[in-house]
Short mmCIF file of N, CA and C in Angstrom, two decimals:
data_model
loop_
_atom_site.label_atom_id
_atom_site.label_comp_id
_atom_site.label_asym_id
_atom_site.label_seq_id
_atom_site.Cartn_x
_atom_site.Cartn_y
_atom_site.Cartn_z
N SER A 1 94.43 4.56 183.71
CA SER A 1 94.29 2.93 183.67
C SER A 1 95.18 2.76 185.16
N TYR A 2 94.81 1.70 185.71
CA TYR A 2 95.69 1.13 187.07
C TYR A 2 96.82 0.38 186.45
N LYS A 3 97.95 0.67 187.03
CA LYS A 3 99.34 0.09 186.84
C LYS A 3 99.70 -1.07 188.14
N VAL A 4 99.94 -1.97 187.91
CA VAL A 4 100.37 -2.94 188.86
C VAL A 4 101.87 -2.39 189.38
N ARG A 5 101.87 -2.41 190.42
CA ARG A 5 103.14 -2.11 191.33
C ARG A 5 104.04 -3.13 190.99
N SER A 6 105.17 -3.16 190.91
CA SER A 6 106.25 -4.22 191.07
C SER A 6 106.55 -4.45 192.31
N LYS A 7 107.30 -5.78 192.92
CA LYS A 7 107.65 -5.91 194.21
C LYS A 7 109.17 -6.12 193.72
N PHE A 8 109.99 -5.70 195.12
CA PHE A 8 111.63 -6.21 195.11
C PHE A 8 111.71 -7.35 194.36
N GLU A 9 110.96 -8.69 194.68
CA GLU A 9 111.44 -9.88 194.07
C GLU A 9 111.27 -9.83 192.35
N ASP A 10 110.53 -9.00 191.90
CA ASP A 10 110.41 -8.95 190.56
C ASP A 10 111.85 -8.64 189.93
N PHE A 11 113.06 -7.95 190.84
CA PHE A 11 114.09 -7.59 190.14
C PHE A 11 115.14 -8.83 190.73
N ASP A 12 116.42 -8.76 189.75
CA ASP A 12 117.35 -9.88 189.98
C ASP A 12 118.17 -9.14 191.29
N LEU A 13 117.75 -9.48 192.31
CA LEU A 13 118.41 -9.12 193.64
C LEU A 13 118.85 -10.69 194.47
N PRO A 14 119.96 -10.57 195.27
CA PRO A 14 120.11 -11.72 195.91
C PRO A 14 119.32 -11.80 197.05
N VAL A 15 118.83 -13.27 197.23
CA VAL A 15 117.81 -13.56 198.37
C VAL A 15 117.99 -12.88 199.68
N GLU A 16 119.27 -13.02 200.26
CA GLU A 16 119.68 -12.36 201.55
C GLU A 16 119.22 -10.79 201.54
N LEU A 17 119.53 -10.04 200.45
CA LEU A 17 119.14 -8.65 200.21
C LEU A 17 117.65 -8.54 200.04
N LEU A 18 116.95 -9.58 199.61
CA LEU A 18 115.35 -9.39 199.66
C LEU A 18 115.05 -9.46 200.97
N GLU A 19 115.47 -10.46 201.45
CA GLU A 19 115.08 -10.92 202.87
C GLU A 19 115.45 -9.79 204.09
N LYS A 20 116.46 -9.14 203.66
CA LYS A 20 116.86 -8.07 204.64
C LYS A 20 115.84 -6.77 204.34
N LEU A 21 115.69 -6.54 203.23
CA LEU A 21 114.29 -5.43 202.75
C LEU A 21 113.17 -5.92 203.43
N LYS A 22 112.67 -6.94 203.33
CA LYS A 22 111.38 -7.33 203.75
C LYS A 22 111.54 -7.35 205.07
N ASN A 23 112.34 -7.55 206.05
CA ASN A 23 112.52 -7.47 207.43
C ASN A 23 112.46 -5.95 207.93
N LEU A 24 113.05 -5.11 207.12
CA LEU A 24 112.72 -3.77 207.20
C LEU A 24 111.44 -3.12 206.69
N GLY A 25 110.69 -3.99 206.39
CA GLY A 25 109.28 -3.51 205.84
C GLY A 25 109.10 -3.13 204.44
N TYR A 26 110.42 -3.32 203.95
CA TYR A 26 110.04 -2.81 202.34
C TYR A 26 109.81 -3.89 201.42
N GLU A 27 108.63 -4.05 200.97
CA GLU A 27 108.23 -5.19 200.04
C GLU A 27 107.95 -4.74 198.65
N THR A 28 107.47 -3.36 198.46
CA THR A 28 107.13 -2.69 197.22
C THR A 28 108.13 -1.58 196.87
N PRO A 29 108.62 -1.13 195.89
CA PRO A 29 109.70 -0.27 195.48
C PRO A 29 108.88 1.05 195.21
N PHE A 30 109.47 2.23 196.01
CA PHE A 30 108.77 3.60 196.07
C PHE A 30 108.87 3.78 194.16
N GLU A 31 108.27 4.78 193.83
CA GLU A 31 108.31 4.95 192.56
C GLU A 31 109.80 5.20 191.62
N ILE A 32 110.56 6.01 192.25
CA ILE A 32 111.90 6.20 191.61
C ILE A 32 112.72 4.79 191.75
N GLN A 33 112.47 4.06 192.83
CA GLN A 33 113.08 2.66 192.88
C GLN A 33 112.70 1.85 191.68
N GLU A 34 111.17 1.79 191.26
CA GLU A 34 110.65 1.06 190.41
C GLU A 34 110.92 1.50 188.98
N LYS A 35 111.43 2.80 188.87
CA LYS A 35 111.73 3.45 187.69
C LYS A 35 112.92 3.08 187.13
N THR A 36 113.96 2.84 188.03
CA THR A 36 115.64 3.09 187.86
C THR A 36 115.95 1.51 188.26
N LEU A 37 115.48 0.79 189.19
CA LEU A 37 116.30 -0.41 189.26
C LEU A 37 116.77 -1.20 188.41
N LYS A 38 115.76 -1.38 187.17
CA LYS A 38 116.21 -2.17 186.39
C LYS A 38 117.36 -1.66 185.34
N HIS A 39 117.50 -0.46 185.10
CA HIS A 39 118.64 -0.09 184.53
C HIS A 39 120.02 -0.06 185.54
N THR A 40 119.86 0.42 186.85
CA THR A 40 121.03 0.26 187.29
C THR A 40 121.49 -1.06 188.04
N LEU A 41 120.72 -2.11 188.02
CA LEU A 41 120.92 -3.26 188.24
C LEU A 41 121.82 -4.01 187.02
N GLU A 42 121.47 -3.37 185.78
CA GLU A 42 122.35 -3.88 184.51
C GLU A 42 123.56 -3.07 184.57
N GLY A 43 123.96 -2.19 185.46
CA GLY A 43 125.23 -1.51 185.46
C GLY A 43 125.12 -0.02 184.59
N LYS A 44 124.04 0.19 184.42
CA LYS A 44 123.77 1.53 183.60
C LYS A 44 124.01 2.57 184.47
N ASP A 45 124.67 3.50 184.19
CA ASP A 45 124.28 5.01 184.52
C ASP A 45 123.36 5.81 184.38
N LEU A 46 122.28 6.57 185.50
CA LEU A 46 121.40 7.54 185.36
C LEU A 46 121.38 8.50 186.39
N VAL A 47 120.63 9.55 186.06
CA VAL A 47 120.28 10.75 186.63
C VAL A 47 118.97 10.89 187.47
N GLY A 48 118.66 10.90 188.64
CA GLY A 48 117.33 10.79 189.07
C GLY A 48 117.17 12.14 189.93
N LYS A 49 115.71 12.63 189.83
CA LYS A 49 115.68 13.71 190.69
C LYS A 49 113.89 13.41 191.26
N ALA A 50 114.25 13.40 192.59
CA ALA A 50 112.62 13.21 193.35
C ALA A 50 112.84 13.96 194.49
N PHE A 51 111.73 13.90 195.45
CA PHE A 51 111.50 15.04 196.29
C PHE A 51 112.27 13.94 197.81
N THR A 52 112.39 14.72 198.64
CA THR A 52 113.07 14.34 200.13
C THR A 52 112.09 13.24 200.76
N GLY A 53 112.40 11.73 200.85
CA GLY A 53 111.67 10.91 201.49
C GLY A 53 111.14 10.09 200.48
N SER A 54 111.26 10.28 198.87
CA SER A 54 111.02 9.40 198.00
C SER A 54 111.56 8.22 197.72
N GLY A 55 112.79 7.81 198.32
CA GLY A 55 113.31 6.44 198.24
C GLY A 55 114.55 6.42 197.47
N LYS A 56 115.14 7.83 197.05
CA LYS A 56 116.47 7.80 196.33
C LYS A 56 117.66 7.25 196.69
N THR A 57 117.66 7.31 198.04
CA THR A 57 118.85 6.46 198.84
C THR A 57 118.80 4.93 198.50
N LEU A 58 117.74 4.40 198.69
CA LEU A 58 117.53 3.13 198.40
C LEU A 58 117.68 2.79 196.72
N ALA A 59 117.30 3.68 196.10
CA ALA A 59 117.29 3.44 194.49
C ALA A 59 118.75 3.36 194.13
N PHE A 60 119.95 4.01 194.82
CA PHE A 60 121.06 3.94 194.21
C PHE A 60 121.88 2.83 195.28
N ALA A 61 121.53 2.98 196.68
CA ALA A 61 122.04 1.51 197.44
C ALA A 61 121.70 0.31 197.05
N ILE A 62 120.68 0.05 196.51
CA ILE A 62 119.92 -1.45 196.39
C ILE A 62 121.22 -2.08 195.29
N PRO A 63 121.24 -1.45 193.98
CA PRO A 63 122.21 -1.86 193.22
C PRO A 63 123.67 -2.09 193.46
N ILE A 64 123.88 -1.39 194.21
CA ILE A 64 125.39 -1.09 195.08
C ILE A 64 125.52 -2.48 195.90
N ILE A 65 124.37 -2.58 196.81
CA ILE A 65 124.74 -3.74 197.61
C ILE A 65 124.42 -5.15 196.90
N SER A 66 123.59 -4.93 195.92
CA SER A 66 123.42 -6.27 195.13
C SER A 66 124.76 -6.48 194.40
N ARG A 67 125.38 -5.51 193.82
CA ARG A 67 126.61 -5.86 193.36
C ARG A 67 127.70 -6.67 194.10
N ILE A 68 127.95 -5.96 195.36
CA ILE A 68 128.71 -6.47 196.30
C ILE A 68 128.44 -7.80 196.59
N MET A 69 127.30 -7.83 196.94
CA MET A 69 127.04 -9.36 197.29
C MET A 69 127.06 -10.47 196.37
N LYS A 70 126.76 -10.15 194.99
CA LYS A 70 126.98 -11.23 194.05
C LYS A 70 128.59 -11.41 193.70
N HIS A 71 129.42 -10.18 193.94
CA HIS A 71 130.69 -10.42 193.59
C HIS A 71 131.66 -9.95 194.79
N PRO A 72 131.69 -10.66 195.78
CA PRO A 72 132.27 -10.22 197.25
C PRO A 72 133.72 -9.99 197.01
N GLU A 73 134.70 -10.76 196.33
CA GLU A 73 135.98 -10.37 196.26
C GLU A 73 136.38 -9.70 197.68
N SER A 74 136.26 -10.48 198.88
CA SER A 74 136.75 -9.88 200.02
C SER A 74 138.26 -9.85 200.23
N ASP A 75 138.96 -10.46 199.51
CA ASP A 75 140.55 -10.02 199.60
C ASP A 75 140.92 -8.93 198.71
N ASN A 76 140.06 -8.48 198.05
CA ASN A 76 140.30 -7.04 197.21
C ASN A 76 140.58 -5.78 198.07
N PRO A 77 141.41 -5.22 198.51
CA PRO A 77 141.94 -4.02 199.47
C PRO A 77 141.08 -2.89 198.80
N TYR A 78 140.98 -2.70 197.57
CA TYR A 78 140.38 -1.34 197.07
C TYR A 78 138.83 -1.39 197.52
N PRO A 79 138.50 0.16 197.35
CA PRO A 79 137.09 0.40 197.73
C PRO A 79 136.01 -0.28 196.85
N LYS A 80 134.80 -0.53 197.23
CA LYS A 80 134.24 -1.27 196.48
C LYS A 80 132.89 -0.36 195.73
N CYS A 81 133.01 0.97 196.57
CA CYS A 81 132.02 1.98 195.83
C CYS A 81 132.21 3.25 196.38
N LEU A 82 131.77 4.37 195.55
CA LEU A 82 132.25 5.59 196.05
C LEU A 82 130.84 6.38 195.57
N VAL A 83 130.59 7.06 196.73
CA VAL A 83 129.06 7.58 196.58
C VAL A 83 129.48 9.29 196.62
N LEU A 84 129.19 9.94 195.84
CA LEU A 84 129.37 11.27 195.73
C LEU A 84 128.21 12.07 195.84
N THR A 85 127.62 12.83 196.79
CA THR A 85 126.37 13.45 196.70
C THR A 85 126.46 15.02 196.95
N PRO A 86 125.74 15.92 196.64
CA PRO A 86 125.51 17.32 197.11
C PRO A 86 124.92 17.11 198.29
N THR A 87 124.97 18.23 199.09
CA THR A 87 124.28 18.52 200.49
C THR A 87 123.60 19.62 200.56
#
């Protein structure tokens, strides 16, 4: 059966972030993003595995950017996020 793909607008993302994604040509999430965004936007941890070029970076970056945009706390001197990744 055919599954209707979601769009980034289907997720709880700041309007400014949606506009930036659209300007960069991203309107429809890749499979890994579609499967993970709901959970990561709720603050849940997860582990994902996908091939190079499959959209993993945006899968973890979109929730980070979204959270920073929703809670800017610009006067906080501490790091907003830490990304550890194997090479």
